[in-house]
């Protein structure tokens, strides 16, 4: 199926996912694997919990109107994808699913 024959919603889903893919890969290249493999200087929480905290912080700033110039939707979506990546890596290491 070519892109032209896809319904417009499917085309947009493909575009958004592609943009998010590039966004996350660019951030990963720029900042390294810090969400998935944190340095743990102060916090000893595992990556899954740390990403959940980042999501909570982002939602709190949004709820209080402190989102500034950030693209909150893109950031939240990125964190949710990273949460899934962290959960899968944890499952691979432990051999069992991680409950949300």
PDB file of C-alpha atoms in Angstrom:
ATOM      1  CA  UNK A   1       0.000   0.000   0.000  1.00  0.00           C
ATOM      2  CA  UNK A   2       1.519   3.323  -1.021  1.00  0.00           C
ATOM      3  CA  UNK A   3       1.316   6.460   1.039  1.00  0.00           C
ATOM      4  CA  UNK A   4      -1.047   8.080  -1.475  1.00  0.00           C
ATOM      5  CA  UNK A   5      -3.623   5.321  -1.078  1.00  0.00           C
ATOM      6  CA  UNK A   6      -3.715   5.596   2.715  1.00  0.00           C
ATOM      7  CA  UNK A   7      -6.602   7.478   4.286  1.00  0.00           C
ATOM      8  CA  UNK A   8      -5.553  10.904   5.543  1.00  0.00           C
ATOM      9  CA  UNK A   9      -5.680   9.812   9.192  1.00  0.00           C
ATOM     10  CA  UNK A  10      -3.247   7.001   8.495  1.00  0.00           C
ATOM     11  CA  UNK A  11      -0.943   9.370   6.636  1.00  0.00           C
ATOM     12  CA  UNK A  12      -0.975  11.741   9.612  1.00  0.00           C
ATOM     13  CA  UNK A  13      -0.332   8.885  12.061  1.00  0.00           C
ATOM     14  CA  UNK A  14       2.671   7.891   9.965  1.00  0.00           C
ATOM     15  CA  UNK A  15       3.958  11.487   9.866  1.00  0.00           C
ATOM     16  CA  UNK A  16       3.512  12.044  13.609  1.00  0.00           C
ATOM     17  CA  UNK A  17       5.192   8.738  14.487  1.00  0.00           C
ATOM     18  CA  UNK A  18       8.065   9.516  12.144  1.00  0.00           C
ATOM     19  CA  UNK A  19       8.505  12.969  13.707  1.00  0.00           C
ATOM     20  CA  UNK A  20       8.435  11.483  17.214  1.00  0.00           C
ATOM     21  CA  UNK A  21      10.961   8.862  16.167  1.00  0.00           C
ATOM     22  CA  UNK A  22      13.323  11.564  14.903  1.00  0.00           C
ATOM     23  CA  UNK A  23      12.668  13.717  17.994  1.00  0.00           C
ATOM     24  CA  UNK A  24      13.554  10.870  20.372  1.00  0.00           C
ATOM     25  CA  UNK A  25      16.592   9.753  18.396  1.00  0.00           C
ATOM     26  CA  UNK A  26      17.874  13.351  18.270  1.00  0.00           C
ATOM     27  CA  UNK A  27      17.387  13.758  22.032  1.00  0.00           C
ATOM     28  CA  UNK A  28      19.063  10.414  22.660  1.00  0.00           C
ATOM     29  CA  UNK A  29      22.042  11.460  20.571  1.00  0.00           C
ATOM     30  CA  UNK A  30      22.197  14.871  22.269  1.00  0.00           C
ATOM     31  CA  UNK A  31      21.670  13.736  25.895  1.00  0.00           C
ATOM     32  CA  UNK A  32      22.629  10.076  25.789  1.00  0.00           C
ATOM     33  CA  UNK A  33      20.682   7.287  27.417  1.00  0.00           C
ATOM     34  CA  UNK A  34      20.002   9.208  30.647  1.00  0.00           C
ATOM     35  CA  UNK A  35      16.295   8.272  30.952  1.00  0.00           C
ATOM     36  CA  UNK A  36      17.013   4.572  30.411  1.00  0.00           C
ATOM     37  CA  UNK A  37      20.460   4.394  32.017  1.00  0.00           C
ATOM     38  CA  UNK A  38      20.632   7.230  34.590  1.00  0.00           C
ATOM     39  CA  UNK A  39      23.879   8.021  36.430  1.00  0.00           C
ATOM     40  CA  UNK A  40      22.128   7.644  39.825  1.00  0.00           C
ATOM     41  CA  UNK A  41      24.062  10.293  41.721  1.00  0.00           C
ATOM     42  CA  UNK A  42      21.208  11.077  44.125  1.00  0.00           C
ATOM     43  CA  UNK A  43      18.253   8.904  43.138  1.00  0.00           C
ATOM     44  CA  UNK A  44      18.548   5.143  43.246  1.00  0.00           C
ATOM     45  CA  UNK A  45      15.131   4.583  41.629  1.00  0.00           C
ATOM     46  CA  UNK A  46      15.077   2.362  38.567  1.00  0.00           C
ATOM     47  CA  UNK A  47      14.608   3.931  35.112  1.00  0.00           C
ATOM     48  CA  UNK A  48      10.886   3.045  34.969  1.00  0.00           C
ATOM     49  CA  UNK A  49      10.200   4.959  38.189  1.00  0.00           C
ATOM     50  CA  UNK A  50      12.412   7.864  37.157  1.00  0.00           C
ATOM     51  CA  UNK A  51      10.576   8.258  33.858  1.00  0.00           C
ATOM     52  CA  UNK A  52       7.252   8.170  35.723  1.00  0.00           C
ATOM     53  CA  UNK A  53       8.552  11.036  37.883  1.00  0.00           C
ATOM     54  CA  UNK A  54       9.500  13.013  34.762  1.00  0.00           C
ATOM     55  CA  UNK A  55       5.975  12.448  33.401  1.00  0.00           C
ATOM     56  CA  UNK A  56       4.468  13.568  36.738  1.00  0.00           C
ATOM     57  CA  UNK A  57       6.645  16.705  36.702  1.00  0.00           C
ATOM     58  CA  UNK A  58       5.656  17.513  33.126  1.00  0.00           C
ATOM     59  CA  UNK A  59       1.951  17.055  33.934  1.00  0.00           C
ATOM     60  CA  UNK A  60       2.306  19.206  37.067  1.00  0.00           C
ATOM     61  CA  UNK A  61       3.916  22.044  35.087  1.00  0.00           C
ATOM     62  CA  UNK A  62       1.157  21.751  32.496  1.00  0.00           C
ATOM     63  CA  UNK A  63      -1.578  21.789  35.161  1.00  0.00           C
ATOM     64  CA  UNK A  64      -0.058  24.908  36.721  1.00  0.00           C
ATOM     65  CA  UNK A  65       0.395  26.710  33.406  1.00  0.00           C
ATOM     66  CA  UNK A  66       4.182  26.558  33.615  1.00  0.00           C
ATOM     67  CA  UNK A  67       4.859  24.792  30.339  1.00  0.00           C
ATOM     68  CA  UNK A  68       6.757  27.765  28.877  1.00  0.00           C
ATOM     69  CA  UNK A  69       7.836  27.338  25.273  1.00  0.00           C
ATOM     70  CA  UNK A  70       7.989  23.551  25.506  1.00  0.00           C
ATOM     71  CA  UNK A  71       6.032  21.277  23.201  1.00  0.00           C
ATOM     72  CA  UNK A  72       4.280  19.533  26.086  1.00  0.00           C
ATOM     73  CA  UNK A  73       2.396  17.029  23.936  1.00  0.00           C
ATOM     74  CA  UNK A  74       5.550  15.942  22.129  1.00  0.00           C
ATOM     75  CA  UNK A  75       7.499  15.763  25.409  1.00  0.00           C
ATOM     76  CA  UNK A  76       4.797  13.701  27.144  1.00  0.00           C
ATOM     77  CA  UNK A  77       4.454  11.373  24.181  1.00  0.00           C
ATOM     78  CA  UNK A  78       8.227  10.975  24.114  1.00  0.00           C
ATOM     79  CA  UNK A  79       8.323  10.149  27.824  1.00  0.00           C
ATOM     80  CA  UNK A  80       5.522   7.600  27.391  1.00  0.00           C
ATOM     81  CA  UNK A  81       7.497   5.909  24.617  1.00  0.00           C
ATOM     82  CA  UNK A  82      10.627   5.950  26.781  1.00  0.00           C
ATOM     83  CA  UNK A  83       8.582   4.446  29.621  1.00  0.00           C
ATOM     84  CA  UNK A  84       7.618   1.562  27.352  1.00  0.00           C
ATOM     85  CA  UNK A  85      11.261   1.135  26.271  1.00  0.00           C
ATOM     86  CA  UNK A  86      12.419   1.134  29.911  1.00  0.00           C
ATOM     87  CA  UNK A  87       9.739  -1.409  30.859  1.00  0.00           C
ATOM     88  CA  UNK A  88      10.774  -3.714  28.024  1.00  0.00           C
ATOM     89  CA  UNK A  89      14.450  -3.447  28.941  1.00  0.00           C
ATOM     90  CA  UNK A  90      13.563  -4.227  32.559  1.00  0.00           C
ATOM     91  CA  UNK A  91      11.522  -7.238  31.428  1.00  0.00           C
ATOM     92  CA  UNK A  92      14.457  -8.457  29.347  1.00  0.00           C
ATOM     93  CA  UNK A  93      16.763  -8.200  32.347  1.00  0.00           C
ATOM     94  CA  UNK A  94      14.337  -9.739  34.845  1.00  0.00           C
ATOM     95  CA  UNK A  95      12.510 -12.129  32.565  1.00  0.00           C
ATOM     96  CA  UNK A  96       9.096 -10.954  33.768  1.00  0.00           C
ATOM     97  CA  UNK A  97       6.629  -8.161  32.873  1.00  0.00           C
ATOM     98  CA  UNK A  98       6.755  -4.927  34.857  1.00  0.00           C
ATOM     99  CA  UNK A  99       3.350  -3.692  36.049  1.00  0.00           C
ATOM    100  CA  UNK A 100       2.613  -0.036  35.355  1.00  0.00           C
TER     101      UNK A 100
END
